[in-house]
Coordinates of C-alpha atoms in Angstrom, one line a residue:
X1 CA 0.2 0.1 0.1
X2 CA 1.4 3.4 -1.3
X3 CA 1.6 6.5 1.5
X4 CA -1.3 8.2 -0.7
X5 CA -3.4 5.0 0.0
X6 CA -2.7 5.3 3.4
X7 CA -3.7 8.9 3.7
X8 CA -6.4 8.2 1.9
X9 CA -7.6 5.3 3.9
X10 CA -6.9 7.8 7.2
X11 CA -8.8 10.6 5.7
X12 CA -11.9 7.9 4.9
X13 CA -12.4 7.0 8.6
X14 CA -11.7 10.3 9.8
X15 CA -14.8 11.4 7.3
X16 CA -16.5 8.2 8.8
X17 CA -16.1 9.3 12.4
X18 CA -17.0 13.1 11.5
X19 CA -20.3 11.9 10.4
X20 CA -20.9 9.1 13.0
X21 CA -20.5 12.2 15.5
X22 CA -21.9 15.0 13.7
X23 CA -25.2 13.1 13.5
X24 CA -24.4 12.0 17.3
X25 CA -24.7 15.4 18.3
X26 CA -28.6 16.2 17.7
X27 CA -30.0 15.7 20.9
X28 CA -27.0 18.9 22.2
X29 CA -29.7 21.0 19.6
X30 CA -33.1 19.3 20.5
X31 CA -33.6 18.7 23.6
X32 CA -33.4 22.5 24.4
X33 CA -35.6 23.2 21.6
X34 CA -38.4 20.5 23.4
X35 CA -37.6 22.2 27.0
X36 CA -38.6 25.5 25.6
X37 CA -41.5 24.0 24.1
X38 CA -40.8 24.9 20.6
X39 CA -42.7 23.4 17.5
X40 CA -41.2 20.5 16.3
X41 CA -42.5 21.1 12.9
X42 CA -40.8 24.4 12.5
X43 CA -37.5 23.1 14.1
X44 CA -37.4 20.3 12.1
X45 CA -38.8 22.3 8.7
X46 CA -35.9 24.6 9.1
X47 CA -33.5 22.1 9.6
X48 CA -34.1 20.2 6.7
X49 CA -35.2 24.1 4.4
X50 CA -31.3 25.0 5.2
X51 CA -30.3 21.3 4.4
X52 CA -31.6 21.6 1.2
X53 CA -30.3 25.3 0.7
X54 CA -26.7 24.7 1.8
X55 CA -26.5 21.2 -0.7
X56 CA -28.4 23.1 -3.3
X57 CA -26.0 25.7 -3.1
X58 CA -22.9 23.2 -3.6
X59 CA -24.3 21.3 -6.1
X60 CA -24.7 25.1 -8.3
X61 CA -21.3 26.0 -7.1
X62 CA -19.4 23.0 -8.6
X63 CA -21.9 22.9 -11.6
X64 CA -23.3 19.6 -10.9
X65 CA -26.4 18.7 -12.3
X66 CA -29.8 18.4 -10.5
X67 CA -31.9 16.6 -13.3
X68 CA -33.8 13.7 -12.9
X69 CA -36.5 11.8 -15.0
X70 CA -40.2 12.3 -14.7
X71 CA -40.9 8.9 -13.1
X72 CA -38.2 9.5 -10.4
X73 CA -40.2 12.3 -8.7
X74 CA -42.6 9.8 -7.3
X75 CA -39.9 7.8 -5.6
X76 CA -38.2 11.0 -4.3
X77 CA -41.7 12.2 -2.7
X78 CA -41.8 8.7 -1.1
X79 CA -37.8 9.3 0.3
X80 CA -38.8 12.6 1.6
X81 CA -42.0 11.4 3.2
X82 CA -39.7 8.2 5.1
X83 CA -36.9 10.8 5.7
X84 CA -39.3 13.2 7.4
X85 CA -41.5 10.1 9.9
X86 CA -38.6 9.1 11.1
X87 CA -37.3 12.3 12.0
X88 CA -40.7 12.8 13.4
X89 CA -40.5 9.8 15.3
X90 CA -37.1 9.8 16.9
X91 CA -37.9 13.4 18.0
X92 CA -41.2 12.3 19.3
X93 CA -39.7 9.5 21.1
X94 CA -37.3 11.8 23.0
X95 CA -40.6 12.7 25.2
X96 CA -40.4 9.2 26.0
X97 CA -37.0 7.9 26.3
X98 CA -33.7 9.5 27.1
X99 CA -31.9 10.9 24.3
X100 CA -29.3 8.1 24.6
X101 CA -31.2 5.4 25.0
X102 CA -33.4 6.6 21.7
X103 CA -30.4 7.2 19.9
X104 CA -29.2 3.9 20.6
X105 CA -32.6 2.4 19.6
X106 CA -32.3 3.7 16.5
X107 CA -28.8 2.2 15.8
X108 CA -30.8 -1.1 15.0
X109 CA -31.8 0.1 10.9
X110 CA -29.4 -2.0 9.9
X111 CA -30.8 -5.2 11.4
X112 CA -34.6 -4.1 9.9
X113 CA -32.8 -3.7 6.7
X114 CA -31.3 -7.5 6.9
X115 CA -35.0 -9.1 8.0
X116 CA -36.8 -6.7 5.0
X117 CA -34.4 -8.1 2.8
X118 CA -34.6 -11.5 3.9
X119 CA -38.6 -11.5 4.0
X120 CA -39.6 -9.4 0.8
X121 CA -36.4 -10.0 -1.5
X122 CA -35.8 -13.3 -0.2
X123 CA -32.0 -12.4 0.8
X124 CA -30.9 -15.4 3.1
X125 CA -30.9 -14.6 6.8
X126 CA -27.2 -15.9 7.9
X127 CA -25.9 -16.9 11.4
X128 CA -23.8 -13.8 12.0
X129 CA -27.6 -12.2 11.6
X130 CA -29.2 -14.2 14.1
X131 CA -26.3 -14.1 16.7
X132 CA -26.8 -9.8 16.1
X133 CA -30.5 -9.7 16.4
X134 CA -30.1 -12.1 19.9
X135 CA -27.5 -9.0 20.9
X136 CA -29.7 -6.6 20.1
X137 CA -32.7 -8.0 21.7
X138 CA -30.3 -8.9 24.8
X139 CA -29.1 -5.3 24.4
X140 CA -33.1 -3.7 24.5
X141 CA -33.8 -6.2 27.5
X142 CA -31.1 -4.4 29.6
X143 CA -31.6 -0.9 28.7
X144 CA -35.2 -1.7 30.0
X145 CA -33.7 -2.8 33.2
X146 CA -33.1 -1.0 36.4
X147 CA -32.9 -2.0 40.0
X148 CA -34.1 -5.6 38.2
X149 CA -37.6 -4.0 37.2
X150 CA -38.4 -3.3 33.6
X151 CA -38.7 0.5 32.7
X152 CA -38.3 1.4 29.5
X153 CA -41.1 3.0 28.1
X154 CA -43.9 0.4 26.1
X155 CA -44.7 3.8 24.2
X156 CA -41.5 5.0 23.4
X157 CA -39.9 2.3 22.5
X158 CA -42.4 1.3 19.3
X159 CA -42.4 5.4 18.4
X160 CA -38.5 4.9 18.0
X161 CA -38.8 1.5 16.2
X162 CA -41.1 3.1 13.8
X163 CA -38.1 5.6 13.4
X164 CA -36.0 3.2 13.0
X165 CA -38.1 1.6 10.7
X166 CA -38.7 4.3 8.4
X167 CA -34.6 5.2 8.0
X168 CA -34.6 1.4 7.3
X169 CA -37.1 1.5 4.3
X170 CA -35.1 4.5 3.2
X171 CA -32.7 2.9 3.2
X172 CA -34.3 -0.2 0.8
X173 CA -35.7 2.7 -1.3
X174 CA -32.5 4.0 -2.2
X175 CA -31.1 0.6 -2.9
X176 CA -34.0 -1.0 -5.0
X177 CA -35.5 2.2 -6.7
X178 CA -34.8 3.7 -10.1
X179 CA -33.0 6.6 -8.0
X180 CA -29.9 4.5 -8.2
X181 CA -28.2 6.5 -11.0
X182 CA -28.8 9.8 -9.0
X183 CA -25.5 10.6 -8.0
X184 CA -24.9 11.3 -3.8
X185 CA -25.3 15.0 -3.6
X186 CA -28.0 15.2 -6.0
X187 CA -30.1 12.7 -4.2
X188 CA -29.4 14.3 -0.7
X189 CA -30.7 17.5 -2.6
X190 CA -34.0 16.2 -3.6
X191 CA -34.7 14.1 0.1
X192 CA -33.8 17.2 2.3
X193 CA -36.5 19.3 -0.4
X194 CA -39.1 16.4 -0.3
X195 CA -38.6 16.1 3.8
X196 CA -38.7 20.2 3.9
X197 CA -42.0 19.8 1.6
X198 CA -43.6 17.3 4.2
X199 CA -42.7 19.7 7.4
X200 CA -44.2 22.8 5.0
X201 CA -47.3 20.7 4.4
X202 CA -47.6 19.8 8.5
X203 CA -46.9 23.4 9.8
X204 CA -50.1 24.5 7.3
X205 CA -52.5 21.8 8.4
X206 CA -51.5 23.2 12.1
X207 CA -51.7 26.6 11.4
X208 CA -48.0 27.3 12.2
X209 CA -46.1 30.3 11.8
X210 CA -43.4 30.2 9.5
X211 CA -42.0 33.2 10.6
X212 CA -38.5 32.6 13.1
X213 CA -39.1 34.8 16.1
X214 CA -35.2 36.2 15.9
X215 CA -32.3 36.3 14.1
X216 CA -30.0 34.3 16.6
X217 CA -32.9 31.7 16.6
X218 CA -32.4 31.6 13.0
X219 CA -28.5 31.1 13.1
X220 CA -29.2 28.1 15.7
X221 CA -30.9 26.4 13.2
X222 CA -28.9 26.9 10.5
X223 CA -25.8 25.5 12.7
X224 CA -28.4 23.0 13.9
X225 CA -28.8 22.2 9.7
X226 CA -25.3 22.1 8.9
X227 CA -23.9 20.4 11.7
X228 CA -26.2 17.3 12.0
X229 CA -27.3 16.9 8.5
X230 CA -25.0 18.5 6.2
X231 CA -21.8 17.4 7.7
X232 CA -22.9 14.5 8.6
X233 CA -24.6 13.3 4.9
X234 CA -21.3 15.0 2.8
X235 CA -18.9 12.8 5.6
X236 CA -20.5 9.5 5.2
X237 CA -20.5 9.9 1.2
X238 CA -16.6 10.6 1.2
X239 CA -16.2 7.9 3.8
X240 CA -18.2 5.3 2.1
X241 CA -16.4 6.4 -1.4
X242 CA -12.8 5.9 0.5
X243 CA -13.1 3.1 2.7
X244 CA -16.3 1.4 1.7
X245 CA -19.9 0.9 3.0
X246 CA -18.7 -1.6 5.7
X247 CA -16.1 0.3 7.5
X248 CA -18.5 3.3 7.4
X249 CA -21.2 1.3 8.7
X250 CA -19.1 0.1 11.7
X251 CA -18.1 4.1 12.4
X252 CA -21.7 4.7 12.6
X253 CA -21.1 2.8 16.3
X254 CA -20.5 6.2 17.6
X255 CA -24.0 7.8 16.8
X256 CA -25.2 6.6 19.9
X257 CA -22.2 6.8 21.7
X258 CA -21.8 10.5 21.4
X259 CA -25.6 10.7 21.9
X260 CA -25.3 8.9 25.6
X261 CA -22.4 11.3 26.4
X262 CA -23.9 14.2 25.6
X263 CA -27.4 12.9 27.2
X264 CA -25.2 12.1 30.9
X265 CA -22.6 15.3 31.0
X266 CA -25.1 17.9 29.5
X267 CA -28.5 16.7 30.7
X268 CA -27.7 14.5 33.7
X269 CA -29.2 11.4 32.5
X270 CA -28.5 8.7 35.0
X271 CA -25.4 6.6 33.5
X272 CA -26.0 2.7 35.0
X273 CA -24.4 -0.4 34.4
X274 CA -27.6 -1.7 32.4
X275 CA -27.4 1.5 30.3
X276 CA -23.7 0.7 29.5
X277 CA -24.1 -3.2 29.1
X278 CA -26.9 -2.5 26.8
X279 CA -25.3 -0.3 24.2
X280 CA -22.6 -2.3 24.1
X281 CA -24.7 -5.5 23.0
X282 CA -26.7 -3.0 20.6
X283 CA -23.2 -2.2 19.3
X284 CA -22.1 -5.3 19.0
X285 CA -24.8 -7.2 17.4
X286 CA -25.0 -4.4 14.5
X287 CA -21.4 -4.2 14.5
X288 CA -21.4 -8.2 13.7
X289 CA -24.4 -8.0 11.4
X290 CA -22.5 -5.2 9.3
X291 CA -19.4 -7.5 9.2
X292 CA -21.3 -10.5 8.8
X293 CA -23.4 -9.0 5.4
X294 CA -19.7 -8.2 3.9
X295 CA -18.1 -11.2 4.1
X296 CA -21.1 -13.0 2.4
X297 CA -21.0 -10.2 -0.2
X298 CA -17.5 -10.9 -1.1
X299 CA -18.4 -14.6 -1.4
X300 CA -21.3 -13.7 -3.9
X301 CA -18.4 -11.8 -5.9
X302 CA -15.6 -14.8 -5.9
X303 CA -18.6 -17.3 -6.9

């Protein structure tokens, strides 16, 4: 391996870490907003609106095409809906679960992808996937226990599962639909755009104002969008390019770790042994599934 290749690999791991850490910072922005009882629809509208503006501006500066085929628009609308529903459910889940636990439970989406692909697309469930499911179930049980009693809010658990399911369906739709020929940045732009429209419709339906009360709040929403959405998405694209999807997915384990750290350090969440073990089990389970899936893909290519 040349010095250049080593440098690019190192950059890839840095991008992967940057993507997972920036996404894991969501509780840092969302929890104060929820404590202030500010509208979540307005918050998420501006998160995706500013994200679409930033990515769209980047594509314009780079003179990259955003042309799409007419038949791709319905799929892009579905992607926007799935992204929006996933975000809705996650932030609603914060009302029932701590940010750390909710973010950790969201991280099971790769397993949901594997299960859906097996049921509906006849992909074989491998032994690593089965073991990974056992690890994740054990992790959820550990997250649920406090002093030997089950205390994980079942409503919150169900809501965050919907969030993970929405994101899993988003990934499957991207993989299996007619949008595969759309480049990463353009696809991100349209995902953000149609998610923005989703929240705009919700705000109109609930008679919510689009006006922000201060320049400071507008700036805060811009930073929220830039850090947790734009930086995370762009870094993810570059990480996959340099080190592949497997290594990038494994580095995604830092997302719940960062979220838990913020919840414990800044928002006073109690960090117990069962919480730590539960997070570890879920991370190990998802990582095992990713590695097992990569191994199976390599075997298919060789055969």
